[in-house]
């Protein structure tokens, strides 16, 4: 009886495989860390062969951990990194490395795209960044490599295609990735051929756009033997990793906010119409796996990383003392910050220590604004925490502009930062949104597994299945209207600071570059 499905998540830090039964219960999982390659400054890539091996290894290990016979598995789907790009030849052999979303070698080609940015935002759904469009132009201008390329795709599609024995002409990209393409419509999921033509491009080397649950092939015998899966297993197209997280988290109803508090702080919400952020240029309007839904998303690259920086760089002695006493340094920092009044006594922090990502502003830097002799370390920690809330408040304003009548219901918080009651309460108060938490911690592989089950008829209703598997949320922090009103001028001041200081940081960067 084939009543289990496999979801594989190909992330930046590693690959994870999860096996789920028909009730969404995890029966076996495995993880393998990624190997990132840094050939030079600003260059970050991965070997496609490493990516493929990691999937084979984790699926085999998950199968062994589950104790299931191969004939219990009904289907497999993969999700993966969304903004990067790689290419294959006519026989599905890699022609390029995986050009990671962290790689900035395509930066000069952003200038070629810049005059068309308004159209790209309006049609595709996000502002320019280090994603598919500039990466395509980079490879366009490498003629020897370009001539060998049959199709561009993402890591999850590459792995699925090799498992199924596809050829370059079979290349596919499911529609959840199109927001990162720059050259496709985020509403109709078709290639923007007139825009492509302006850059000397056609759809010849681009993958066809398909639905996440389309069965793109079946498992070859040699890979069945290597993974412990049944020969001929249906392979679904899958989806992007963030799309899998949103589906696996049960976020299938308009108005729910999804806050991932990790190394990066990721804000997403669900809307039922396509709209694009031409005002703030911070949102990516990502297609949801569920037809007719989208999830605008934006993020601060150094959300949790900023607290780690403060802990390690500005509080190393306290960190050592806390650890010696058996106390979590993050808990100690949060407790101290909790004793500081909202607004940190008029202290603002800009959290973009490595540049701003949404929108793309690589010269932006971090800053404490308004420091006085009254301010101590707890004030600084609270200001760091509040900066994430202010950034999220900006994202909420943008969502309200692109989705008239948008009514946020509550925020679901996951990730390491979700354990901090102080941080949750700050965000709840600044946003005017109640915060809720979930008992489940893994969402990516579950989302991919739901797609796999839908592809073979195991899960007929995607939305109902996602709600049921995600389970109930529980209250974590209740918004206090008086503090929401008190935070409003701080949000305005924060947005003003971003707009005022961006040109300054750009001038500093240009001055230093010319001096070098």
Short mmCIF file of C-alpha atoms in Angstrom, two decimals:
data_model
loop_
_atom_site.label_atom_id
_atom_site.label_comp_id
_atom_site.label_asym_id
_atom_site.label_seq_id
_atom_site.Cartn_x
_atom_site.Cartn_y
_atom_site.Cartn_z
CA UNK A 1 0.00 0.00 0.00
CA UNK A 2 1.57 3.30 -1.12
CA UNK A 3 0.50 5.68 1.66
CA UNK A 4 3.66 7.69 2.43
CA UNK A 5 5.28 10.62 0.61
CA UNK A 6 8.72 12.18 0.61
CA UNK A 7 9.56 15.87 0.67
CA UNK A 8 13.12 17.06 0.12
CA UNK A 9 14.25 20.59 0.98
CA UNK A 10 17.45 21.78 -0.78
CA UNK A 11 18.47 24.76 1.34
CA UNK A 12 21.50 26.99 1.49
CA UNK A 13 22.85 25.45 4.67
CA UNK A 14 21.94 21.88 3.81
CA UNK A 15 19.57 19.30 2.35
CA UNK A 16 16.85 17.68 4.42
CA UNK A 17 14.59 14.77 3.50
CA UNK A 18 11.39 13.93 5.36
CA UNK A 19 9.02 10.99 4.98
CA UNK A 20 5.39 11.56 6.03
CA UNK A 21 2.38 9.29 6.35
CA UNK A 22 -1.13 10.12 5.15
CA UNK A 23 -1.81 12.02 8.41
CA UNK A 24 1.24 14.26 8.12
CA UNK A 25 3.27 12.42 10.76
CA UNK A 26 7.03 12.39 10.25
CA UNK A 27 8.29 8.81 9.93
CA UNK A 28 11.90 9.37 8.99
CA UNK A 29 14.23 12.28 8.26
CA UNK A 30 17.85 13.02 7.47
CA UNK A 31 20.02 16.10 6.95
CA UNK A 32 23.30 16.75 5.17
CA UNK A 33 25.18 20.03 5.39
CA UNK A 34 25.88 21.92 2.16
CA UNK A 35 29.34 22.67 0.83
CA UNK A 36 29.50 26.31 -0.26
CA UNK A 37 32.43 27.31 -2.47
CA UNK A 38 33.97 30.80 -2.34
CA UNK A 39 36.26 31.19 -5.40
CA UNK A 40 36.79 34.91 -4.76
CA UNK A 41 35.33 38.06 -3.22
CA UNK A 42 31.58 38.15 -3.74
CA UNK A 43 31.56 34.69 -5.35
CA UNK A 44 29.44 31.96 -3.77
CA UNK A 45 28.62 28.77 -5.64
CA UNK A 46 27.78 25.11 -5.20
CA UNK A 47 28.68 22.07 -7.22
CA UNK A 48 25.48 20.58 -8.72
CA UNK A 49 26.95 17.12 -8.21
CA UNK A 50 27.25 17.83 -4.48
CA UNK A 51 23.63 18.93 -4.41
CA UNK A 52 22.49 15.81 -6.19
CA UNK A 53 24.54 13.53 -3.92
CA UNK A 54 23.08 15.22 -0.84
CA UNK A 55 19.56 14.37 -2.00
CA UNK A 56 20.42 10.74 -2.71
CA UNK A 57 22.17 10.44 0.66
CA UNK A 58 19.41 12.05 2.74
CA UNK A 59 16.60 10.15 1.04
CA UNK A 60 18.41 6.86 1.58
CA UNK A 61 19.08 7.72 5.25
CA UNK A 62 15.50 8.85 5.82
CA UNK A 63 14.22 5.62 4.33
CA UNK A 64 16.48 3.63 6.63
CA UNK A 65 15.33 5.66 9.64
CA UNK A 66 11.68 5.12 8.76
CA UNK A 67 11.96 1.35 8.46
CA UNK A 68 9.45 1.48 5.60
CA UNK A 69 9.47 -0.88 2.65
CA UNK A 70 9.97 0.84 -0.73
CA UNK A 71 6.45 -0.04 -1.88
CA UNK A 72 4.98 2.17 0.88
CA UNK A 73 6.19 5.34 -0.87
CA UNK A 74 3.68 6.95 -3.24
CA UNK A 75 5.59 9.97 -4.61
CA UNK A 76 8.41 12.44 -4.05
CA UNK A 77 8.70 16.21 -4.54
CA UNK A 78 11.61 18.56 -3.98
CA UNK A 79 11.71 22.21 -2.98
CA UNK A 80 14.81 24.37 -3.11
CA UNK A 81 16.62 27.68 -3.21
CA UNK A 82 14.68 30.12 -5.34
CA UNK A 83 16.86 33.07 -6.39
CA UNK A 84 19.92 31.30 -7.79
CA UNK A 85 20.48 29.68 -11.17
CA UNK A 86 22.34 26.84 -12.89
CA UNK A 87 22.31 25.37 -16.39
CA UNK A 88 22.37 21.96 -18.07
CA UNK A 89 23.25 20.77 -21.57
CA UNK A 90 21.07 18.72 -23.89
CA UNK A 91 21.83 15.55 -21.90
CA UNK A 92 21.06 17.15 -18.52
CA UNK A 93 24.72 17.40 -17.55
CA UNK A 94 25.63 20.54 -15.56
CA UNK A 95 27.22 23.23 -17.70
CA UNK A 96 27.63 25.76 -14.90
CA UNK A 97 28.04 25.71 -11.14
CA UNK A 98 24.97 26.64 -9.10
CA UNK A 99 25.19 30.43 -9.03
CA UNK A 100 23.91 31.02 -5.49
CA UNK A 101 21.56 33.80 -4.48
CA UNK A 102 24.47 34.91 -2.24
CA UNK A 103 26.75 35.37 -5.27
CA UNK A 104 27.17 38.98 -6.44
CA UNK A 105 29.27 38.55 -9.60
CA UNK A 106 26.24 39.59 -11.67
CA UNK A 107 26.12 43.05 -10.03
CA UNK A 108 27.38 44.93 -13.15
CA UNK A 109 24.46 43.54 -15.16
CA UNK A 110 21.98 45.14 -12.77
CA UNK A 111 22.88 48.45 -14.42
CA UNK A 112 21.69 47.07 -17.77
CA UNK A 113 18.39 46.07 -16.18
CA UNK A 114 17.85 49.21 -14.13
CA UNK A 115 16.01 51.24 -16.82
CA UNK A 116 13.42 48.44 -16.98
CA UNK A 117 13.00 47.96 -13.22
CA UNK A 118 9.54 49.54 -13.02
CA UNK A 119 8.21 47.10 -15.61
CA UNK A 120 9.93 44.18 -13.88
CA UNK A 121 8.34 45.09 -10.55
CA UNK A 122 4.92 45.64 -12.11
CA UNK A 123 4.85 42.41 -14.11
CA UNK A 124 7.08 39.99 -12.25
CA UNK A 125 6.52 41.04 -8.68
CA UNK A 126 9.80 42.21 -7.16
CA UNK A 127 12.55 44.79 -7.50
CA UNK A 128 15.94 43.96 -8.96
CA UNK A 129 18.25 41.84 -6.85
CA UNK A 130 20.90 39.15 -7.33
CA UNK A 131 18.41 36.74 -8.86
CA UNK A 132 17.70 35.14 -12.23
CA UNK A 133 17.63 38.18 -14.54
CA UNK A 134 21.14 39.57 -13.92
CA UNK A 135 22.53 36.04 -13.67
CA UNK A 136 21.09 35.22 -17.11
CA UNK A 137 22.73 38.31 -18.56
CA UNK A 138 26.03 37.33 -16.95
CA UNK A 139 25.96 33.93 -18.67
CA UNK A 140 24.75 35.51 -21.92
CA UNK A 141 28.05 37.36 -22.02
CA UNK A 142 30.14 34.20 -21.51
CA UNK A 143 29.81 32.98 -25.13
CA UNK A 144 31.65 29.66 -24.85
CA UNK A 145 29.54 28.54 -21.89
CA UNK A 146 26.35 30.05 -23.33
CA UNK A 147 26.69 27.95 -26.50
CA UNK A 148 26.68 24.72 -24.45
CA UNK A 149 23.59 25.59 -22.39
CA UNK A 150 20.33 23.86 -23.27
CA UNK A 151 18.32 25.19 -20.31
CA UNK A 152 18.54 27.17 -17.09
CA UNK A 153 16.88 25.83 -13.97
CA UNK A 154 17.09 25.63 -10.17
CA UNK A 155 18.69 22.92 -8.00
CA UNK A 156 15.41 21.14 -7.13
CA UNK A 157 14.49 20.81 -10.81
CA UNK A 158 18.02 19.64 -11.67
CA UNK A 159 17.84 16.85 -9.09
CA UNK A 160 14.31 15.82 -10.09
CA UNK A 161 15.30 15.72 -13.74
CA UNK A 162 18.35 13.56 -13.13
CA UNK A 163 16.36 11.16 -10.95
CA UNK A 164 13.88 10.85 -13.81
CA UNK A 165 16.43 10.75 -16.65
CA UNK A 166 15.19 13.93 -18.36
CA UNK A 167 16.88 15.71 -21.27
CA UNK A 168 17.58 19.42 -21.65
CA UNK A 169 14.48 19.85 -23.79
CA UNK A 170 12.38 18.67 -20.81
CA UNK A 171 13.55 21.46 -18.47
CA UNK A 172 10.85 22.86 -16.20
CA UNK A 173 10.34 25.47 -13.50
CA UNK A 174 7.22 25.41 -11.39
CA UNK A 175 5.35 28.71 -11.18
CA UNK A 176 6.31 29.50 -7.56
CA UNK A 177 9.79 30.51 -8.77
CA UNK A 178 8.72 33.09 -11.36
CA UNK A 179 8.92 36.08 -8.98
CA UNK A 180 12.70 35.68 -8.97
CA UNK A 181 12.99 35.44 -12.75
CA UNK A 182 12.56 39.11 -13.67
CA UNK A 183 11.42 37.96 -17.11
CA UNK A 184 8.08 36.31 -16.36
CA UNK A 185 4.61 37.37 -15.26
CA UNK A 186 3.81 36.73 -11.63
CA UNK A 187 0.11 36.84 -12.48
CA UNK A 188 -0.19 34.74 -15.64
CA UNK A 189 2.96 32.61 -15.19
CA UNK A 190 4.17 33.14 -18.75
CA UNK A 191 7.49 34.41 -20.07
CA UNK A 192 7.65 38.11 -20.92
CA UNK A 193 8.98 37.67 -24.45
CA UNK A 194 9.00 41.39 -25.42
CA UNK A 195 11.14 42.16 -22.35
CA UNK A 196 13.45 39.23 -23.09
CA UNK A 197 13.93 40.53 -26.62
CA UNK A 198 15.25 43.84 -25.33
CA UNK A 199 18.23 41.95 -23.93
CA UNK A 200 18.79 39.73 -26.94
CA UNK A 201 17.13 36.77 -25.23
CA UNK A 202 14.41 34.31 -26.18
CA UNK A 203 12.69 31.46 -24.37
CA UNK A 204 14.96 28.94 -26.13
CA UNK A 205 17.14 28.31 -23.06
CA UNK A 206 14.42 28.93 -20.48
CA UNK A 207 12.43 26.14 -18.82
CA UNK A 208 8.73 25.68 -19.38
CA UNK A 209 6.61 26.92 -16.47
CA UNK A 210 4.43 24.27 -14.84
CA UNK A 211 2.28 23.55 -11.78
CA UNK A 212 4.01 22.30 -8.60
CA UNK A 213 2.07 19.02 -8.61
CA UNK A 214 2.75 18.12 -12.25
CA UNK A 215 4.44 14.72 -12.49
CA UNK A 216 7.60 15.51 -14.45
CA UNK A 217 8.96 11.96 -14.58
CA UNK A 218 9.46 8.67 -12.79
CA UNK A 219 12.40 7.31 -10.81
CA UNK A 220 15.01 5.46 -12.85
CA UNK A 221 16.03 1.97 -11.70
CA UNK A 222 19.63 2.95 -10.90
CA UNK A 223 18.56 5.77 -8.58
CA UNK A 224 15.85 3.59 -7.05
CA UNK A 225 18.55 1.16 -5.99
CA UNK A 226 20.70 3.97 -4.58
CA UNK A 227 17.91 5.63 -2.58
CA UNK A 228 15.87 2.64 -1.43
CA UNK A 229 12.81 3.92 -3.27
CA UNK A 230 10.63 1.94 -5.69
CA UNK A 231 11.48 1.97 -9.38
CA UNK A 232 9.13 4.20 -11.37
CA UNK A 233 8.18 6.35 -8.37
CA UNK A 234 6.27 9.48 -9.55
CA UNK A 235 8.33 12.67 -9.21
CA UNK A 236 6.37 15.92 -8.87
CA UNK A 237 7.75 19.27 -10.03
CA UNK A 238 7.82 20.58 -6.45
CA UNK A 239 8.15 24.24 -5.50
CA UNK A 240 10.42 26.93 -4.10
CA UNK A 241 11.61 26.55 -0.53
CA UNK A 242 9.71 29.55 0.82
CA UNK A 243 6.56 28.35 -0.93
CA UNK A 244 7.01 24.96 0.72
CA UNK A 245 7.45 26.61 4.13
CA UNK A 246 4.27 28.63 3.73
CA UNK A 247 2.27 25.59 2.63
CA UNK A 248 3.79 23.34 5.31
CA UNK A 249 2.98 25.95 7.92
CA UNK A 250 -0.69 25.78 7.00
CA UNK A 251 -0.70 29.41 5.82
CA UNK A 252 -3.36 29.01 3.17
CA UNK A 253 -5.82 31.73 4.19
CA UNK A 254 -5.54 35.45 3.34
CA UNK A 255 -4.38 37.70 6.16
CA UNK A 256 -2.18 35.33 8.15
CA UNK A 257 1.34 36.72 8.74
CA UNK A 258 4.29 34.32 8.84
CA UNK A 259 7.33 35.51 10.81
CA UNK A 260 10.46 33.38 10.57
CA UNK A 261 12.85 34.58 13.27
CA UNK A 262 16.19 33.07 12.42
CA UNK A 263 19.57 34.24 11.18
CA UNK A 264 17.48 36.29 8.80
CA UNK A 265 14.12 37.75 9.82
CA UNK A 266 11.56 36.85 7.16
CA UNK A 267 8.12 38.42 6.95
CA UNK A 268 5.40 36.96 4.71
CA UNK A 269 1.65 37.17 4.49
CA UNK A 270 -1.06 35.71 2.26
CA UNK A 271 -3.24 37.71 -0.16
CA UNK A 272 -5.79 36.64 -2.77
CA UNK A 273 -4.91 39.03 -5.61
CA UNK A 274 -1.74 39.86 -7.49
CA UNK A 275 -0.28 43.23 -6.56
CA UNK A 276 3.22 44.68 -6.76
CA UNK A 277 5.13 47.03 -4.50
CA UNK A 278 6.11 49.99 -6.68
CA UNK A 279 6.18 52.41 -3.72
CA UNK A 280 8.58 50.90 -1.19
CA UNK A 281 10.06 48.25 -3.55
CA UNK A 282 10.62 45.94 -0.61
CA UNK A 283 8.09 43.17 -1.25
CA UNK A 284 8.42 40.07 -3.40
CA UNK A 285 4.94 38.98 -4.46
CA UNK A 286 5.54 35.24 -4.53
CA UNK A 287 3.03 32.82 -6.06
CA UNK A 288 1.49 30.51 -3.48
CA UNK A 289 1.26 26.78 -4.19
CA UNK A 290 -2.53 27.21 -3.77
CA UNK A 291 -3.96 28.65 -7.02
CA UNK A 292 -5.32 32.16 -6.65
CA UNK A 293 -3.11 33.05 -3.67
CA UNK A 294 0.18 34.95 -3.39
CA UNK A 295 2.43 35.65 -0.42
CA UNK A 296 4.24 39.01 -0.36
CA UNK A 297 7.56 38.47 1.38
CA UNK A 298 10.49 40.59 2.54
CA UNK A 299 13.36 40.02 4.94
CA UNK A 300 16.18 41.48 6.99
CA UNK A 301 19.31 39.49 6.22
CA UNK A 302 20.83 39.96 9.67
CA UNK A 303 17.86 39.73 12.01
CA UNK A 304 19.12 37.13 14.48
CA UNK A 305 22.68 37.62 13.26
CA UNK A 306 22.66 41.17 14.65
CA UNK A 307 21.97 39.87 18.15
CA UNK A 308 24.77 37.34 17.77
CA UNK A 309 27.09 40.16 16.63
CA UNK A 310 26.16 42.21 19.70
CA UNK A 311 26.62 39.21 21.99
CA UNK A 312 30.03 38.23 20.61
CA UNK A 313 31.49 41.63 19.77
CA UNK A 314 30.11 44.06 22.32
CA UNK A 315 29.37 41.72 25.24
CA UNK A 316 32.05 38.99 25.18
CA UNK A 317 32.78 39.23 28.90
CA UNK A 318 29.13 39.02 29.87
CA UNK A 319 28.68 36.12 27.46
CA UNK A 320 31.48 34.19 29.16
CA UNK A 321 30.03 34.92 32.59
CA UNK A 322 26.53 33.86 31.60
CA UNK A 323 27.75 30.64 29.99
CA UNK A 324 29.86 29.85 33.04
CA UNK A 325 26.74 30.25 35.16
CA UNK A 326 24.82 27.92 32.84
CA UNK A 327 22.65 30.70 31.46
CA UNK A 328 21.72 31.28 27.81
CA UNK A 329 23.32 34.62 26.77
CA UNK A 330 20.39 35.42 24.48
CA UNK A 331 17.95 35.00 27.36
CA UNK A 332 20.07 37.29 29.52
CA UNK A 333 20.25 39.96 26.82
CA UNK A 334 16.50 39.77 26.24
CA UNK A 335 15.75 40.01 29.95
CA UNK A 336 17.84 43.17 30.22
CA UNK A 337 16.18 44.64 27.13
CA UNK A 338 12.76 43.87 28.60
CA UNK A 339 13.47 46.30 31.40
CA UNK A 340 13.93 49.21 28.96
CA UNK A 341 10.82 51.20 27.98
CA UNK A 342 9.43 50.92 24.42
CA UNK A 343 11.42 53.10 22.04
CA UNK A 344 14.64 52.44 23.98
CA UNK A 345 14.58 56.07 25.14
CA UNK A 346 14.62 57.43 21.58
CA UNK A 347 17.37 55.13 20.34
CA UNK A 348 17.01 53.74 16.81
CA UNK A 349 19.02 50.98 15.17
CA UNK A 350 19.38 50.26 11.46
CA UNK A 351 19.80 46.47 11.14
CA UNK A 352 21.39 46.35 7.67
CA UNK A 353 25.00 45.65 8.63
CA UNK A 354 25.75 43.89 5.33
CA UNK A 355 23.49 45.95 3.09
CA UNK A 356 19.76 46.01 2.63
CA UNK A 357 18.18 43.15 0.69
CA UNK A 358 14.55 44.17 0.20
CA UNK A 359 14.86 46.47 -1.62
CA UNK A 360 18.36 45.81 -2.93
CA UNK A 361 20.65 48.47 -1.45
CA UNK A 362 24.10 46.88 -1.04
CA UNK A 363 25.72 50.09 0.25
CA UNK A 364 23.31 50.50 3.19
CA UNK A 365 24.94 49.86 6.57
CA UNK A 366 23.94 49.47 10.19
CA UNK A 367 23.83 52.36 12.64
CA UNK A 368 22.72 53.38 16.10
CA UNK A 369 20.95 56.74 15.88
CA UNK A 370 20.34 59.00 18.86
CA UNK A 371 22.91 57.63 21.29
CA UNK A 372 23.28 59.61 24.52
CA UNK A 373 25.19 59.04 27.74
CA UNK A 374 21.99 57.64 29.25
CA UNK A 375 22.01 54.69 26.89
CA UNK A 376 23.52 51.41 28.08
CA UNK A 377 23.80 47.96 26.57
CA UNK A 378 20.19 46.96 27.38
CA UNK A 379 18.98 50.00 25.43
CA UNK A 380 21.07 48.91 22.46
CA UNK A 381 19.74 45.35 22.59
CA UNK A 382 16.16 46.61 22.73
CA UNK A 383 16.85 48.95 19.80
CA UNK A 384 18.17 45.98 17.79
CA UNK A 385 15.01 44.01 18.55
CA UNK A 386 12.76 46.97 17.79
CA UNK A 387 14.46 47.53 14.44
CA UNK A 388 13.06 44.21 13.22
CA UNK A 389 9.57 45.28 14.32
CA UNK A 390 9.96 48.63 12.53
CA UNK A 391 11.13 46.91 9.36
CA UNK A 392 8.13 44.58 9.54
CA UNK A 393 5.85 47.60 10.03
CA UNK A 394 7.23 49.00 6.77
CA UNK A 395 6.46 45.69 5.05
CA UNK A 396 2.90 45.81 6.41
CA UNK A 397 2.42 49.28 4.97
CA UNK A 398 3.57 48.01 1.60
CA UNK A 399 1.15 45.06 1.73
CA UNK A 400 -1.74 47.37 2.52
CA UNK A 401 -0.87 49.40 -0.58
CA UNK A 402 -0.80 46.46 -2.98
CA UNK A 403 -3.83 44.68 -1.46
CA UNK A 404 -6.66 47.14 -0.76
CA UNK A 405 -8.79 45.95 2.13
CA UNK A 406 -5.98 43.74 3.47
CA UNK A 407 -6.84 42.73 7.02
CA UNK A 408 -4.04 40.93 8.89
CA UNK A 409 -5.47 38.37 11.28
CA UNK A 410 -2.51 37.35 13.42
CA UNK A 411 1.18 36.45 13.08
CA UNK A 412 2.55 32.92 13.34
CA UNK A 413 6.13 32.92 14.63
CA UNK A 414 8.68 30.17 14.00
CA UNK A 415 12.48 29.92 14.24
CA UNK A 416 14.95 30.38 17.07
CA UNK A 417 13.83 33.95 17.78
CA UNK A 418 10.28 32.72 18.36
CA UNK A 419 11.46 31.49 21.76
CA UNK A 420 12.03 35.06 22.97
CA UNK A 421 8.95 36.43 24.71
CA UNK A 422 10.47 39.92 24.76
CA UNK A 423 11.05 39.96 21.00
CA UNK A 424 7.58 38.53 20.29
CA UNK A 425 5.94 41.16 22.47
CA UNK A 426 7.87 44.00 20.84
CA UNK A 427 6.74 42.88 17.38
CA UNK A 428 3.15 42.32 18.50
CA UNK A 429 2.98 45.82 19.99
CA UNK A 430 4.70 47.62 17.11
CA UNK A 431 2.60 45.86 14.46
CA UNK A 432 -0.68 45.80 16.37
CA UNK A 433 -0.90 42.05 15.71
CA UNK A 434 -1.36 39.18 18.14
CA UNK A 435 1.44 36.63 17.87
CA UNK A 436 0.94 32.88 17.90
CA UNK A 437 3.38 29.94 17.91
CA UNK A 438 3.29 26.38 16.58
CA UNK A 439 4.45 23.11 18.06
CA UNK A 440 5.68 21.81 14.69
CA UNK A 441 9.19 22.96 13.70
CA UNK A 442 9.72 21.48 10.22
CA UNK A 443 7.76 23.04 7.37
CA UNK A 444 9.81 22.80 4.17
CA UNK A 445 9.88 19.04 3.73
CA UNK A 446 6.25 18.83 4.86
CA UNK A 447 5.18 21.37 2.22
CA UNK A 448 7.02 19.45 -0.49
CA UNK A 449 5.51 16.18 0.74
CA UNK A 450 2.00 17.66 0.54
CA UNK A 451 2.70 18.63 -3.07
CA UNK A 452 3.91 15.08 -3.78
CA UNK A 453 0.78 13.58 -2.24
CA UNK A 454 -1.47 15.91 -4.22
CA UNK A 455 0.31 14.91 -7.43
CA UNK A 456 -0.79 11.29 -7.03
CA UNK A 457 -4.22 11.88 -5.50
CA UNK A 458 -3.30 11.04 -1.92
CA UNK A 459 -4.24 14.55 -0.76
CA UNK A 460 -7.12 15.86 -2.85
CA UNK A 461 -7.45 19.30 -1.24
CA UNK A 462 -4.14 21.11 -0.82
CA UNK A 463 -5.43 23.83 1.50
CA UNK A 464 -7.42 21.50 3.77
CA UNK A 465 -4.47 19.10 4.01
CA UNK A 466 -2.05 21.89 4.90
CA UNK A 467 -4.37 23.23 7.62
CA UNK A 468 -4.86 19.76 9.09
CA UNK A 469 -1.17 18.83 9.07
CA UNK A 470 0.05 22.14 10.49
CA UNK A 471 -2.21 21.79 13.53
CA UNK A 472 -3.41 24.46 15.91
CA UNK A 473 -1.46 27.53 16.90
CA UNK A 474 -1.23 28.77 20.48
CA UNK A 475 -1.18 32.33 21.84
CA UNK A 476 2.28 33.79 22.39
CA UNK A 477 1.90 37.59 22.69
CA UNK A 478 -1.13 39.87 22.64
CA UNK A 479 -0.85 43.29 21.00
CA UNK A 480 -1.42 46.22 23.33
CA UNK A 481 -3.16 49.10 21.49
CA UNK A 482 -1.66 51.84 23.69
CA UNK A 483 1.86 50.64 22.84
CA UNK A 484 0.97 50.27 19.17
CA UNK A 485 0.07 53.96 19.19
CA UNK A 486 3.26 54.80 21.09
CA UNK A 487 5.40 52.90 18.56
CA UNK A 488 3.82 54.63 15.51
CA UNK A 489 6.13 57.70 15.52
CA UNK A 490 9.16 55.44 15.94
CA UNK A 491 8.12 53.50 12.84
CA UNK A 492 7.85 56.79 10.94
CA UNK A 493 11.25 57.91 12.20
CA UNK A 494 12.80 54.57 11.24
CA UNK A 495 11.45 54.80 7.68
CA UNK A 496 12.68 58.40 7.42
CA UNK A 497 16.13 57.29 8.60
CA UNK A 498 16.34 54.60 5.91
CA UNK A 499 15.38 57.06 3.19
CA UNK A 500 17.73 59.77 4.46
CA UNK A 501 20.79 57.63 5.10
CA UNK A 502 20.70 55.47 1.97
CA UNK A 503 22.14 58.29 -0.23
CA UNK A 504 24.77 59.01 2.43
CA UNK A 505 25.97 55.41 2.52
CA UNK A 506 25.99 55.33 -1.29
CA UNK A 507 28.19 58.43 -1.40
CA UNK A 508 30.54 57.01 1.23
CA UNK A 509 30.85 53.78 -0.78
CA UNK A 510 31.62 55.65 -4.00
CA UNK A 511 34.14 57.90 -2.27
CA UNK A 512 35.98 55.01 -0.68
CA UNK A 513 35.96 53.05 -3.95
CA UNK A 514 37.47 55.95 -5.88
CA UNK A 515 40.07 56.52 -3.16
CA UNK A 516 41.12 52.85 -3.35
#
